């Protein structure tokens, strides 16, 4: 057994994890990490094998490491916290996962999202109209943050006046994705946000029971009423998950993606010259600089991955960002941005039964936003040499992205 010097929490790794990934891929692709008490996998072949393996659990409480113990302890100490007690699509296993996903999936099919495209385009146009005469903007604050929360809030049926609160609550919850090393004040803020969301949603759900609307919350209630066994707790936790999942990750996809294009002007010019490349370009941006860098699975039975024997209840950390830069999969130019690559089998959105449910929506928002920015602002440039990175080693994104146009 080889111990890796893997520390994604250093300022250098948080700012740019890809040199660390290259080192691991070349010299330590499978390793035990004593700090995280988990096996770390980096190669594309191994990562995808774990994501699609039938003898794994996405439930963070099921493992034998410190993070799983922290989750179990939290639930014991906070029996009233519906979000962590009720299963969600992100952490549930079959058959619960299958049931939950089936109930929500109709809202996120490619056809359903295609019907949303005109509205998404309208929102992007309205946002950019407001700044078009300024000559400068912070893309994160102007587009990246507001667009996804407006879209998902409209789908859920959240009134416009409440969207700022939804954004704040979502940000506080997402900030805990760093795992057991999350600061106590951040954990407390997330707990407060979950309680606030549940209290708010209880009123919305009560209103929708009396007066159903054409929105996702009404659909979840109808599914429950039709005997599909969605409990009130599951409506709460599913709604919160959709809000969080539809917010931070799409924000960072748009912002990280534009940063990558601006730093690779020849690729940006290819996209300007041939707008039909936008779908391929967004897939390449998900591979090259995707927002979700890592996820975890726990094996429910003994297994072997990448030559490493794994025991039941042992945890694995799969580095999606490393797998998406693995030369064995992507060739010698794995670290280069190529908008013509069309890497449809990247793992930037996961794989297997937990493949990102909102993938069609995230893709549509990124495609529309990036295409519109390039079309409307031919002189678009970075206003800083290097933006400041934020987030965690799980979800990575720039804090701000000042642009001139």
CSV table of C-alpha atoms in Angstrom, one decimal, residues 229-395:
chain,number,residue,atom,x,y,z
A,229,UNK,CA,-45.0,7.6,-1.8
A,230,UNK,CA,-43.2,10.9,-1.8
A,231,UNK,CA,-43.3,11.9,1.8
A,232,UNK,CA,-43.4,15.5,3.0
A,233,UNK,CA,-39.8,15.1,4.1
A,234,UNK,CA,-38.8,13.9,0.7
A,235,UNK,CA,-40.5,16.9,-0.9
A,236,UNK,CA,-38.5,19.2,1.3
A,237,UNK,CA,-35.2,17.4,0.7
A,238,UNK,CA,-35.8,17.0,-3.1
A,239,UNK,CA,-36.7,20.7,-3.5
A,240,UNK,CA,-33.6,21.8,-1.5
A,241,UNK,CA,-31.4,19.5,-3.6
A,242,UNK,CA,-32.8,20.8,-6.9
A,243,UNK,CA,-32.2,24.4,-5.7
A,244,UNK,CA,-28.6,23.7,-4.7
A,245,UNK,CA,-27.8,21.5,-7.6
A,246,UNK,CA,-29.3,24.0,-10.1
A,247,UNK,CA,-27.4,26.9,-8.6
A,248,UNK,CA,-23.7,26.7,-7.8
A,249,UNK,CA,-22.6,24.1,-10.3
A,250,UNK,CA,-24.2,25.8,-13.3
A,251,UNK,CA,-22.8,29.2,-12.1
A,252,UNK,CA,-19.3,27.8,-12.1
A,253,UNK,CA,-19.7,26.0,-15.4
A,254,UNK,CA,-20.6,29.3,-17.1
A,255,UNK,CA,-17.9,31.4,-15.3
A,256,UNK,CA,-15.1,28.8,-15.5
A,257,UNK,CA,-16.0,28.1,-19.1
A,258,UNK,CA,-15.7,31.7,-20.1
A,259,UNK,CA,-12.4,32.1,-18.3
A,260,UNK,CA,-11.0,29.1,-20.2
A,261,UNK,CA,-12.1,30.5,-23.5
A,262,UNK,CA,-10.7,34.0,-22.7
A,263,UNK,CA,-7.4,32.4,-21.8
A,264,UNK,CA,-7.4,30.4,-25.1
A,265,UNK,CA,-8.3,33.1,-27.6
A,266,UNK,CA,-7.7,30.8,-30.6
A,267,UNK,CA,-10.4,28.4,-29.3
A,268,UNK,CA,-12.8,31.3,-28.6
A,269,UNK,CA,-12.2,32.5,-32.1
A,270,UNK,CA,-13.1,29.0,-33.5
A,271,UNK,CA,-16.3,29.2,-31.6
A,272,UNK,CA,-17.1,32.7,-32.9
A,273,UNK,CA,-16.4,31.6,-36.5
A,274,UNK,CA,-18.5,28.5,-36.1
A,275,UNK,CA,-21.3,28.9,-33.5
A,276,UNK,CA,-22.5,25.4,-34.3
A,277,UNK,CA,-19.6,24.2,-32.2
A,278,UNK,CA,-21.2,25.4,-29.0
A,279,UNK,CA,-22.5,22.0,-27.9
A,280,UNK,CA,-19.1,20.4,-28.4
A,281,UNK,CA,-17.5,23.4,-26.7
A,282,UNK,CA,-19.6,23.1,-23.6
A,283,UNK,CA,-18.8,19.4,-23.3
A,284,UNK,CA,-15.1,20.2,-23.6
A,285,UNK,CA,-15.4,22.9,-21.0
A,286,UNK,CA,-17.1,20.4,-18.6
A,287,UNK,CA,-14.1,18.1,-19.3
A,288,UNK,CA,-11.4,20.7,-19.2
A,289,UNK,CA,-12.4,22.9,-16.3
A,290,UNK,CA,-15.7,21.5,-14.9
A,291,UNK,CA,-17.1,22.7,-11.6
A,292,UNK,CA,-17.4,19.3,-9.9
A,293,UNK,CA,-14.0,18.0,-9.2
A,294,UNK,CA,-14.6,15.0,-7.0
A,295,UNK,CA,-17.2,12.7,-5.5
A,296,UNK,CA,-17.3,9.6,-3.3
A,297,UNK,CA,-18.6,6.1,-3.2
A,298,UNK,CA,-18.6,3.4,-0.6
A,299,UNK,CA,-18.3,-0.3,-1.6
A,300,UNK,CA,-21.0,-2.5,-0.2
A,301,UNK,CA,-19.1,-5.7,-1.0
A,302,UNK,CA,-15.4,-6.6,-1.5
A,303,UNK,CA,-14.2,-5.6,-4.9
A,304,UNK,CA,-11.1,-4.8,-6.9
A,305,UNK,CA,-10.6,-1.6,-9.0
A,306,UNK,CA,-7.4,-0.7,-10.8
A,307,UNK,CA,-5.5,-3.6,-9.2
A,308,UNK,CA,-6.4,-2.4,-5.7
A,309,UNK,CA,-8.4,-4.7,-3.5
A,310,UNK,CA,-11.2,-2.9,-1.6
A,311,UNK,CA,-13.2,-4.2,1.4
A,312,UNK,CA,-16.8,-3.7,2.0
A,313,UNK,CA,-17.5,-0.3,3.7
A,314,UNK,CA,-14.2,1.1,2.5
A,315,UNK,CA,-14.7,4.6,1.0
A,316,UNK,CA,-13.4,5.9,-2.3
A,317,UNK,CA,-12.7,9.4,-3.4
A,318,UNK,CA,-12.9,9.7,-7.2
A,319,UNK,CA,-11.2,12.7,-8.7
A,320,UNK,CA,-13.3,13.7,-11.7
A,321,UNK,CA,-11.0,16.5,-12.6
A,322,UNK,CA,-8.1,14.1,-12.8
A,323,UNK,CA,-10.0,11.6,-14.8
A,324,UNK,CA,-11.0,14.3,-17.3
A,325,UNK,CA,-7.3,15.1,-17.8
A,326,UNK,CA,-6.0,11.5,-18.0
A,327,UNK,CA,-3.7,11.2,-21.1
A,328,UNK,CA,-4.5,7.5,-21.3
A,329,UNK,CA,-8.1,8.5,-22.2
A,330,UNK,CA,-7.7,11.9,-23.8
A,331,UNK,CA,-4.3,11.6,-25.5
A,332,UNK,CA,-1.2,13.8,-25.2
A,333,UNK,CA,-3.2,17.0,-25.4
A,334,UNK,CA,-5.4,16.1,-22.4
A,335,UNK,CA,-4.4,19.4,-20.7
A,336,UNK,CA,-5.3,21.5,-23.8
A,337,UNK,CA,-8.6,23.1,-24.5
A,338,UNK,CA,-10.1,21.9,-27.8
A,339,UNK,CA,-13.6,23.0,-28.6
A,340,UNK,CA,-13.8,20.6,-31.5
A,341,UNK,CA,-13.0,17.5,-29.3
A,342,UNK,CA,-16.6,16.8,-28.4
A,343,UNK,CA,-15.7,14.6,-25.4
A,344,UNK,CA,-19.2,13.2,-24.8
A,345,UNK,CA,-17.9,10.5,-22.4
A,346,UNK,CA,-16.3,12.8,-19.9
A,347,UNK,CA,-17.2,12.4,-16.2
A,348,UNK,CA,-17.7,16.1,-15.5
A,349,UNK,CA,-21.4,15.3,-14.8
A,350,UNK,CA,-20.7,11.9,-13.2
A,351,UNK,CA,-21.8,8.5,-14.7
A,352,UNK,CA,-24.0,5.6,-13.8
A,353,UNK,CA,-27.3,5.8,-11.9
A,354,UNK,CA,-26.3,9.1,-10.3
A,355,UNK,CA,-25.4,10.9,-13.5
A,356,UNK,CA,-26.4,14.5,-13.1
A,357,UNK,CA,-30.2,14.7,-13.5
A,358,UNK,CA,-30.0,18.4,-14.4
A,359,UNK,CA,-27.4,17.9,-17.2
A,360,UNK,CA,-29.7,19.0,-20.0
A,361,UNK,CA,-30.6,22.1,-18.2
A,362,UNK,CA,-27.0,23.0,-17.2
A,363,UNK,CA,-25.9,22.4,-20.8
A,364,UNK,CA,-28.6,24.6,-22.2
A,365,UNK,CA,-27.9,27.5,-19.8
A,366,UNK,CA,-24.1,27.3,-20.6
A,367,UNK,CA,-24.7,27.0,-24.3
A,368,UNK,CA,-27.1,29.9,-24.5
A,369,UNK,CA,-25.0,32.2,-22.2
A,370,UNK,CA,-21.7,31.6,-23.8
A,371,UNK,CA,-23.1,31.9,-27.4
A,372,UNK,CA,-24.9,35.2,-26.5
A,373,UNK,CA,-21.8,36.7,-24.8
A,374,UNK,CA,-19.6,35.9,-27.8
A,375,UNK,CA,-22.2,37.2,-30.3
A,376,UNK,CA,-23.0,40.5,-28.4
A,377,UNK,CA,-19.5,41.4,-27.2
A,378,UNK,CA,-16.8,40.9,-29.9
A,379,UNK,CA,-14.2,42.8,-27.8
A,380,UNK,CA,-14.7,40.7,-24.7
A,381,UNK,CA,-11.5,40.5,-22.6
A,382,UNK,CA,-10.4,39.6,-19.1
A,383,UNK,CA,-9.9,42.7,-16.9
A,384,UNK,CA,-7.5,40.8,-14.5
A,385,UNK,CA,-4.5,38.6,-15.0
A,386,UNK,CA,-5.8,35.8,-12.8
A,387,UNK,CA,-9.1,35.8,-11.0
A,388,UNK,CA,-9.4,34.6,-7.4
A,389,UNK,CA,-10.7,31.0,-7.0
A,390,UNK,CA,-13.3,30.1,-4.4
A,391,UNK,CA,-15.4,27.1,-3.5
A,392,UNK,CA,-14.1,23.8,-2.1
A,393,UNK,CA,-12.0,21.0,-3.6
A,394,UNK,CA,-15.3,19.3,-4.4
A,395,UNK,CA,-16.9,22.3,-6.3
